[in-house]
């Protein structure tokens, strides 16, 4: 089996979209792949309840319990590595995981570490993407799925979706419009990666 490990910090709606798509499109049968583990760095992340209800293994790894970023990332990496199989190293999917990862972690999972970012990268890397798009009078906004490299919110783009920015948009209304598209492009990007093998 190809194991997919999804990392979250909060609502987990992208994770849920991936899990639902995996079931609907029969990723197990089609690609021999399954969402095997959901990890959160926050115990109160609402996404954990959804994962548990689906019978998916969950782990909480609280970054505050570790002395520094390097130690946390090493432990997180070791946890994920338990889901490698001899024929296939686990695919690591960041889905609203609000932690900056160390170069060592990125290197360890290079080529099989993906992220979704709520902007049309390379525009608006970092935080507050929707407000920044509104402040810049952008006419379009969107989301990007990319492979993770050492530079924050960079790396080869796998999928993008574009939405209009409407004149009366607030950060919240734009975020909601973008999020509906995220739920389409992230599963599509992961399915493509699984297809490629
Ligand atoms: C999503 O909009 C995702 O793109 C964003 O956080 C949200 C998580 O929602 N990620 C980042 O900002 C990463 N820098 P979710 O927990 O409901 O999937």
PDB file of C-alpha atoms and ligand atoms in Angstrom:
ATOM      1  CA  UNK A   1       0.000   0.000   0.000  1.00  0.00           C
ATOM      2  CA  UNK A   2       1.106   3.551  -0.707  1.00  0.00           C
ATOM      3  CA  UNK A   3       0.575   5.499   2.494  1.00  0.00           C
ATOM      4  CA  UNK A   4      -0.463   9.122   2.533  1.00  0.00           C
ATOM      5  CA  UNK A   5       0.250  11.106   5.703  1.00  0.00           C
ATOM      6  CA  UNK A   6      -1.668  14.379   6.026  1.00  0.00           C
ATOM      7  CA  UNK A   7      -0.490  17.165   8.355  1.00  0.00           C
ATOM      8  CA  UNK A   8      -3.027  19.676   9.680  1.00  0.00           C
ATOM      9  CA  UNK A   9      -3.268  22.412  12.306  1.00  0.00           C
ATOM     10  CA  UNK A  10      -6.933  23.374  12.303  1.00  0.00           C
ATOM     11  CA  UNK A  11     -10.192  22.851  10.474  1.00  0.00           C
ATOM     12  CA  UNK A  12      -8.830  20.183   8.209  1.00  0.00           C
ATOM     13  CA  UNK A  13     -11.276  20.808   5.379  1.00  0.00           C
ATOM     14  CA  UNK A  14      -8.605  20.113   2.758  1.00  0.00           C
ATOM     15  CA  UNK A  15      -7.745  16.875   4.549  1.00  0.00           C
ATOM     16  CA  UNK A  16     -11.430  15.935   4.585  1.00  0.00           C
ATOM     17  CA  UNK A  17     -11.693  16.714   0.858  1.00  0.00           C
ATOM     18  CA  UNK A  18      -8.740  14.415   0.215  1.00  0.00           C
ATOM     19  CA  UNK A  19     -10.209  11.623   2.330  1.00  0.00           C
ATOM     20  CA  UNK A  20     -13.603  11.933   0.624  1.00  0.00           C
ATOM     21  CA  UNK A  21     -12.038  11.963  -2.829  1.00  0.00           C
ATOM     22  CA  UNK A  22      -9.881   8.928  -1.991  1.00  0.00           C
ATOM     23  CA  UNK A  23     -13.034   7.025  -1.036  1.00  0.00           C
ATOM     24  CA  UNK A  24     -15.167   8.266  -3.924  1.00  0.00           C
ATOM     25  CA  UNK A  25     -12.510   7.646  -6.587  1.00  0.00           C
ATOM     26  CA  UNK A  26     -11.323   4.404  -5.002  1.00  0.00           C
ATOM     27  CA  UNK A  27      -7.678   5.360  -4.597  1.00  0.00           C
ATOM     28  CA  UNK A  28      -7.036   2.042  -2.833  1.00  0.00           C
ATOM     29  CA  UNK A  29      -8.170   0.038  -5.838  1.00  0.00           C
ATOM     30  CA  UNK A  30      -6.936   2.437  -8.482  1.00  0.00           C
ATOM     31  CA  UNK A  31      -3.561   3.471  -7.087  1.00  0.00           C
ATOM     32  CA  UNK A  32      -3.045   1.107  -4.148  1.00  0.00           C
ATOM     33  CA  UNK A  33      -3.027   4.210  -1.945  1.00  0.00           C
ATOM     34  CA  UNK A  34      -4.675   5.147   1.337  1.00  0.00           C
ATOM     35  CA  UNK A  35      -4.745   8.031   3.781  1.00  0.00           C
ATOM     36  CA  UNK A  36      -2.991   6.189   6.601  1.00  0.00           C
ATOM     37  CA  UNK A  37      -2.367   8.906   9.173  1.00  0.00           C
ATOM     38  CA  UNK A  38      -3.456  12.427  10.050  1.00  0.00           C
ATOM     39  CA  UNK A  39      -1.064  14.387  12.263  1.00  0.00           C
ATOM     40  CA  UNK A  40      -1.845  17.681  13.973  1.00  0.00           C
ATOM     41  CA  UNK A  41       0.500  19.930  15.918  1.00  0.00           C
ATOM     42  CA  UNK A  42      -2.551  21.135  17.841  1.00  0.00           C
ATOM     43  CA  UNK A  43      -4.650  18.830  20.014  1.00  0.00           C
ATOM     44  CA  UNK A  44      -7.747  20.980  19.487  1.00  0.00           C
ATOM     45  CA  UNK A  45      -7.601  20.848  15.663  1.00  0.00           C
ATOM     46  CA  UNK A  46     -11.163  20.156  14.547  1.00  0.00           C
ATOM     47  CA  UNK A  47      -9.958  18.070  11.628  1.00  0.00           C
ATOM     48  CA  UNK A  48      -8.859  15.353  14.043  1.00  0.00           C
ATOM     49  CA  UNK A  49     -12.500  14.538  14.853  1.00  0.00           C
ATOM     50  CA  UNK A  50     -13.302  14.006  11.195  1.00  0.00           C
ATOM     51  CA  UNK A  51     -10.272  11.754  10.704  1.00  0.00           C
ATOM     52  CA  UNK A  52     -11.106   9.701  13.796  1.00  0.00           C
ATOM     53  CA  UNK A  53     -14.715   9.317  12.642  1.00  0.00           C
ATOM     54  CA  UNK A  54     -13.384   7.953   9.357  1.00  0.00           C
ATOM     55  CA  UNK A  55     -11.332   5.366  11.216  1.00  0.00           C
ATOM     56  CA  UNK A  56      -8.038   6.975  10.175  1.00  0.00           C
ATOM     57  CA  UNK A  57      -5.127   6.854  12.617  1.00  0.00           C
ATOM     58  CA  UNK A  58      -4.413  10.236  14.187  1.00  0.00           C
ATOM     59  CA  UNK A  59      -1.488  11.628  16.142  1.00  0.00           C
ATOM     60  CA  UNK A  60      -1.042  14.903  17.973  1.00  0.00           C
ATOM     61  CA  UNK A  61       2.489  16.199  18.065  1.00  0.00           C
ATOM     62  CA  UNK A  62       2.555  19.450  19.987  1.00  0.00           C
ATOM     63  CA  UNK A  63       5.479  21.545  18.805  1.00  0.00           C
ATOM     64  CA  UNK A  64       5.486  23.391  22.143  1.00  0.00           C
ATOM     65  CA  UNK A  65       6.609  20.182  23.843  1.00  0.00           C
ATOM     66  CA  UNK A  66       9.902  20.283  21.934  1.00  0.00           C
ATOM     67  CA  UNK A  67      12.883  22.500  22.729  1.00  0.00           C
ATOM     68  CA  UNK A  68      13.390  23.744  19.184  1.00  0.00           C
ATOM     69  CA  UNK A  69      12.240  23.485  15.598  1.00  0.00           C
ATOM     70  CA  UNK A  70      14.938  20.968  14.653  1.00  0.00           C
ATOM     71  CA  UNK A  71      13.968  18.507  17.395  1.00  0.00           C
ATOM     72  CA  UNK A  72      10.278  18.789  16.571  1.00  0.00           C
ATOM     73  CA  UNK A  73      10.859  18.253  12.859  1.00  0.00           C
ATOM     74  CA  UNK A  74      13.113  15.252  13.524  1.00  0.00           C
ATOM     75  CA  UNK A  75      10.453  13.618  15.711  1.00  0.00           C
ATOM     76  CA  UNK A  76       7.726  14.439  13.188  1.00  0.00           C
ATOM     77  CA  UNK A  77       9.853  12.949  10.446  1.00  0.00           C
ATOM     78  CA  UNK A  78      10.427   9.780  12.451  1.00  0.00           C
ATOM     79  CA  UNK A  79       6.682   9.431  13.029  1.00  0.00           C
ATOM     80  CA  UNK A  80       5.970   9.803   9.314  1.00  0.00           C
ATOM     81  CA  UNK A  81       8.764   7.374   8.408  1.00  0.00           C
ATOM     82  CA  UNK A  82       6.867   4.647  10.249  1.00  0.00           C
ATOM     83  CA  UNK A  83       4.396   4.814   7.363  1.00  0.00           C
ATOM     84  CA  UNK A  84       7.001   4.156   4.674  1.00  0.00           C
ATOM     85  CA  UNK A  85       6.618   0.772   3.053  1.00  0.00           C
ATOM     86  CA  UNK A  86       9.546  -1.090   1.496  1.00  0.00           C
ATOM     87  CA  UNK A  87       8.268  -0.378  -1.998  1.00  0.00           C
ATOM     88  CA  UNK A  88       6.938   3.121  -1.429  1.00  0.00           C
ATOM     89  CA  UNK A  89       7.949   5.939   0.916  1.00  0.00           C
ATOM     90  CA  UNK A  90       4.973   7.774   2.396  1.00  0.00           C
ATOM     91  CA  UNK A  91       3.587  10.813   0.611  1.00  0.00           C
ATOM     92  CA  UNK A  92       3.497  13.778   2.991  1.00  0.00           C
ATOM     93  CA  UNK A  93       0.647  16.203   2.390  1.00  0.00           C
ATOM     94  CA  UNK A  94       0.586  19.553   4.209  1.00  0.00           C
ATOM     95  CA  UNK A  95      -3.029  20.670   4.473  1.00  0.00           C
ATOM     96  CA  UNK A  96      -3.271  23.839   6.541  1.00  0.00           C
ATOM     97  CA  UNK A  97      -0.218  22.807   8.570  1.00  0.00           C
ATOM     98  CA  UNK A  98       0.831  26.163   9.963  1.00  0.00           C
ATOM     99  CA  UNK A  99       4.463  25.436  10.755  1.00  0.00           C
ATOM    100  CA  UNK A 100       7.582  26.452   8.916  1.00  0.00           C
ATOM    101  CA  UNK A 101       9.591  23.311   8.263  1.00  0.00           C
ATOM    102  CA  UNK A 102      13.358  23.064   8.623  1.00  0.00           C
ATOM    103  CA  UNK A 103      15.550  22.481   5.571  1.00  0.00           C
ATOM    104  CA  UNK A 104      16.456  19.068   7.057  1.00  0.00           C
ATOM    105  CA  UNK A 105      12.795  18.000   7.108  1.00  0.00           C
ATOM    106  CA  UNK A 106      12.195  19.274   3.577  1.00  0.00           C
ATOM    107  CA  UNK A 107      15.314  17.452   2.379  1.00  0.00           C
ATOM    108  CA  UNK A 108      14.238  14.225   4.081  1.00  0.00           C
ATOM    109  CA  UNK A 109      10.889  14.196   2.238  1.00  0.00           C
ATOM    110  CA  UNK A 110      11.994  15.914  -0.952  1.00  0.00           C
ATOM    111  CA  UNK A 111       9.881  15.072  -3.979  1.00  0.00           C
ATOM    112  CA  UNK A 112       7.087  13.603  -1.878  1.00  0.00           C
ATOM    113  CA  UNK A 113       6.144  16.613   0.226  1.00  0.00           C
ATOM    114  CA  UNK A 114       3.261  18.773  -1.003  1.00  0.00           C
ATOM    115  CA  UNK A 115       1.555  21.932   0.242  1.00  0.00           C
ATOM    116  CA  UNK A 116      -1.520  23.960  -0.574  1.00  0.00           C
ATOM    117  CA  UNK A 117      -1.257  27.707  -0.294  1.00  0.00           C
ATOM    118  CA  UNK A 118      -4.186  30.123  -0.533  1.00  0.00           C
ATOM    119  CA  UNK A 119      -2.807  32.420  -3.225  1.00  0.00           C
ATOM    120  CA  UNK A 120      -1.678  32.315  -6.816  1.00  0.00           C
ATOM    121  CA  UNK A 121       1.994  31.699  -6.099  1.00  0.00           C
ATOM    122  CA  UNK A 122       4.519  33.175  -6.574  1.00  0.00           C
ATOM    123  CA  UNK A 123       2.277  36.075  -5.499  1.00  0.00           C
ATOM    124  CA  UNK A 124       1.582  36.416  -1.780  1.00  0.00           C
ATOM    125  CA  UNK A 125       3.731  33.783  -0.140  1.00  0.00           C
ATOM    126  CA  UNK A 126       3.353  33.815   3.644  1.00  0.00           C
ATOM    127  CA  UNK A 127       0.346  34.818   5.730  1.00  0.00           C
ATOM    128  CA  UNK A 128      -2.788  36.970   5.252  1.00  0.00           C
ATOM    129  CA  UNK A 129      -2.920  36.191   1.552  1.00  0.00           C
ATOM    130  CA  UNK A 130      -6.565  37.159   1.023  1.00  0.00           C
ATOM    131  CA  UNK A 131      -6.326  40.558   2.717  1.00  0.00           C
ATOM    132  CA  UNK A 132      -3.123  41.274   0.812  1.00  0.00           C
ATOM    133  CA  UNK A 133      -4.850  40.407  -2.484  1.00  0.00           C
ATOM    134  CA  UNK A 134      -7.761  42.728  -1.600  1.00  0.00           C
ATOM    135  CA  UNK A 135      -5.394  45.519  -0.503  1.00  0.00           C
ATOM    136  CA  UNK A 136      -3.519  45.242  -3.796  1.00  0.00           C
ATOM    137  CA  UNK A 137      -6.829  45.558  -5.727  1.00  0.00           C
ATOM    138  CA  UNK A 138      -6.228  42.173  -7.351  1.00  0.00           C
ATOM    139  CA  UNK A 139      -9.020  41.210  -9.718  1.00  0.00           C
ATOM    140  CA  UNK A 140      -8.244  37.520  -9.321  1.00  0.00           C
ATOM    141  CA  UNK A 141      -7.024  35.369  -6.472  1.00  0.00           C
ATOM    142  CA  UNK A 142      -6.716  31.640  -6.010  1.00  0.00           C
ATOM    143  CA  UNK A 143      -4.818  28.728  -4.589  1.00  0.00           C
ATOM    144  CA  UNK A 144      -1.727  26.741  -5.464  1.00  0.00           C
ATOM    145  CA  UNK A 145      -0.642  23.159  -4.823  1.00  0.00           C
ATOM    146  CA  UNK A 146       3.116  22.795  -5.003  1.00  0.00           C
ATOM    147  CA  UNK A 147       5.985  20.537  -4.097  1.00  0.00           C
ATOM    148  CA  UNK A 148       7.735  21.866  -1.022  1.00  0.00           C
ATOM    149  CA  UNK A 149      11.284  23.131  -1.283  1.00  0.00           C
ATOM    150  CA  UNK A 150      13.446  24.821   1.339  1.00  0.00           C
ATOM    151  CA  UNK A 151      12.156  28.289   0.402  1.00  0.00           C
ATOM    152  CA  UNK A 152       8.768  29.028   2.035  1.00  0.00           C
ATOM    153  CA  UNK A 153       5.779  28.735  -0.332  1.00  0.00           C
ATOM    154  CA  UNK A 154       7.946  28.092  -3.362  1.00  0.00           C
ATOM    155  CA  UNK A 155       8.640  24.939  -5.303  1.00  0.00           C
ATOM    156  CA  UNK A 156       7.282  23.448  -8.527  1.00  0.00           C
ATOM    157  CA  UNK A 157       3.583  24.144  -9.028  1.00  0.00           C
ATOM    158  CA  UNK A 158       1.335  21.103  -9.447  1.00  0.00           C
ATOM    159  CA  UNK A 159      -2.110  22.729  -9.678  1.00  0.00           C
ATOM    160  CA  UNK A 160      -3.679  26.160  -9.440  1.00  0.00           C
ATOM    161  CA  UNK A 161      -7.223  27.496  -9.330  1.00  0.00           C
ATOM    162  CA  UNK A 162      -8.342  31.052 -10.010  1.00  0.00           C
ATOM    163  CA  UNK A 163     -11.334  32.878  -8.522  1.00  0.00           C
ATOM    164  CA  UNK A 164     -12.505  36.462  -9.048  1.00  0.00           C
ATOM    165  CA  UNK A 165     -12.060  39.054  -6.327  1.00  0.00           C
ATOM    166  CA  UNK A 166     -15.425  40.827  -6.067  1.00  0.00           C
ATOM    167  CA  UNK A 167     -15.748  44.542  -5.227  1.00  0.00           C
ATOM    168  CA  UNK A 168     -17.377  43.946  -1.836  1.00  0.00           C
ATOM    169  CA  UNK A 169     -15.155  41.035  -0.817  1.00  0.00           C
ATOM    170  CA  UNK A 170     -13.838  40.772   2.712  1.00  0.00           C
ATOM    171  CA  UNK A 171     -10.995  38.539   3.776  1.00  0.00           C
ATOM    172  CA  UNK A 172     -13.600  35.989   4.909  1.00  0.00           C
ATOM    173  CA  UNK A 173     -15.698  35.930   1.746  1.00  0.00           C
ATOM    174  CA  UNK A 174     -12.640  35.672  -0.475  1.00  0.00           C
ATOM    175  CA  UNK A 175     -11.137  32.935   1.717  1.00  0.00           C
ATOM    176  CA  UNK A 176     -14.360  30.931   1.481  1.00  0.00           C
ATOM    177  CA  UNK A 177     -14.443  31.242  -2.312  1.00  0.00           C
ATOM    178  CA  UNK A 178     -10.811  30.156  -2.588  1.00  0.00           C
ATOM    179  CA  UNK A 179     -11.306  27.267  -0.147  1.00  0.00           C
ATOM    180  CA  UNK A 180     -14.009  25.655  -2.297  1.00  0.00           C
ATOM    181  CA  UNK A 181     -11.457  25.544  -5.111  1.00  0.00           C
ATOM    182  CA  UNK A 182      -8.746  24.193  -2.824  1.00  0.00           C
ATOM    183  CA  UNK A 183     -10.984  21.219  -2.149  1.00  0.00           C
ATOM    184  CA  UNK A 184     -10.986  20.432  -5.871  1.00  0.00           C
ATOM    185  CA  UNK A 185      -7.368  21.010  -6.814  1.00  0.00           C
ATOM    186  CA  UNK A 186      -5.635  19.308  -3.890  1.00  0.00           C
ATOM    187  CA  UNK A 187      -7.212  15.879  -4.455  1.00  0.00           C
ATOM    188  CA  UNK A 188      -6.609  16.278  -8.194  1.00  0.00           C
ATOM    189  CA  UNK A 189      -2.923  17.049  -7.662  1.00  0.00           C
ATOM    190  CA  UNK A 190      -2.437  14.126  -5.294  1.00  0.00           C
ATOM    191  CA  UNK A 191      -4.246  11.731  -7.642  1.00  0.00           C
ATOM    192  CA  UNK A 192      -1.859  12.813 -10.417  1.00  0.00           C
ATOM    193  CA  UNK A 193       1.162  12.144  -8.213  1.00  0.00           C
ATOM    194  CA  UNK A 194      -0.190   8.707  -7.294  1.00  0.00           C
ATOM    195  CA  UNK A 195      -0.849   7.956 -10.940  1.00  0.00           C
ATOM    196  CA  UNK A 196       2.758   8.826 -11.786  1.00  0.00           C
ATOM    197  CA  UNK A 197       3.829   6.398  -9.038  1.00  0.00           C
TER     198      UNK A 197
HETATM  199  C1  LIG B   1      -6.336  26.636   3.698  1.00  0.00           C
HETATM  200  O1  LIG B   1      -6.882  27.774   3.108  1.00  0.00           O
HETATM  201  C2  LIG B   1      -4.891  26.478   3.261  1.00  0.00           C
HETATM  202  O2  LIG B   1      -4.648  26.851   1.936  1.00  0.00           O
HETATM  203  C3  LIG B   1      -4.207  27.397   4.220  1.00  0.00           C
HETATM  204  O3  LIG B   1      -4.855  27.213   5.443  1.00  0.00           O
HETATM  205  C4  LIG B   1      -6.198  26.807   5.200  1.00  0.00           C
HETATM  206  C5  LIG B   1      -6.440  25.526   5.945  1.00  0.00           C
HETATM  207  O4  LIG B   1      -7.779  25.151   5.884  1.00  0.00           O
HETATM  208  N1  LIG B   1      -2.803  27.109   4.307  1.00  0.00           N
HETATM  209  C6  LIG B   1      -1.887  28.026   4.533  1.00  0.00           C
HETATM  210  O5  LIG B   1      -2.133  29.190   4.711  1.00  0.00           O
HETATM  211  C7  LIG B   1      -0.465  27.488   4.563  1.00  0.00           C
HETATM  212  N2  LIG B   1       0.468  28.556   4.552  1.00  0.00           N
HETATM  213  P1  LIG B   1      -8.213  23.675   6.279  1.00  0.00           P
HETATM  214  O6  LIG B   1      -7.557  23.358   7.622  1.00  0.00           O
HETATM  215  O7  LIG B   1      -9.709  23.768   6.396  1.00  0.00           O
HETATM  216  O8  LIG B   1      -7.762  22.749   5.190  1.00  0.00           O
END
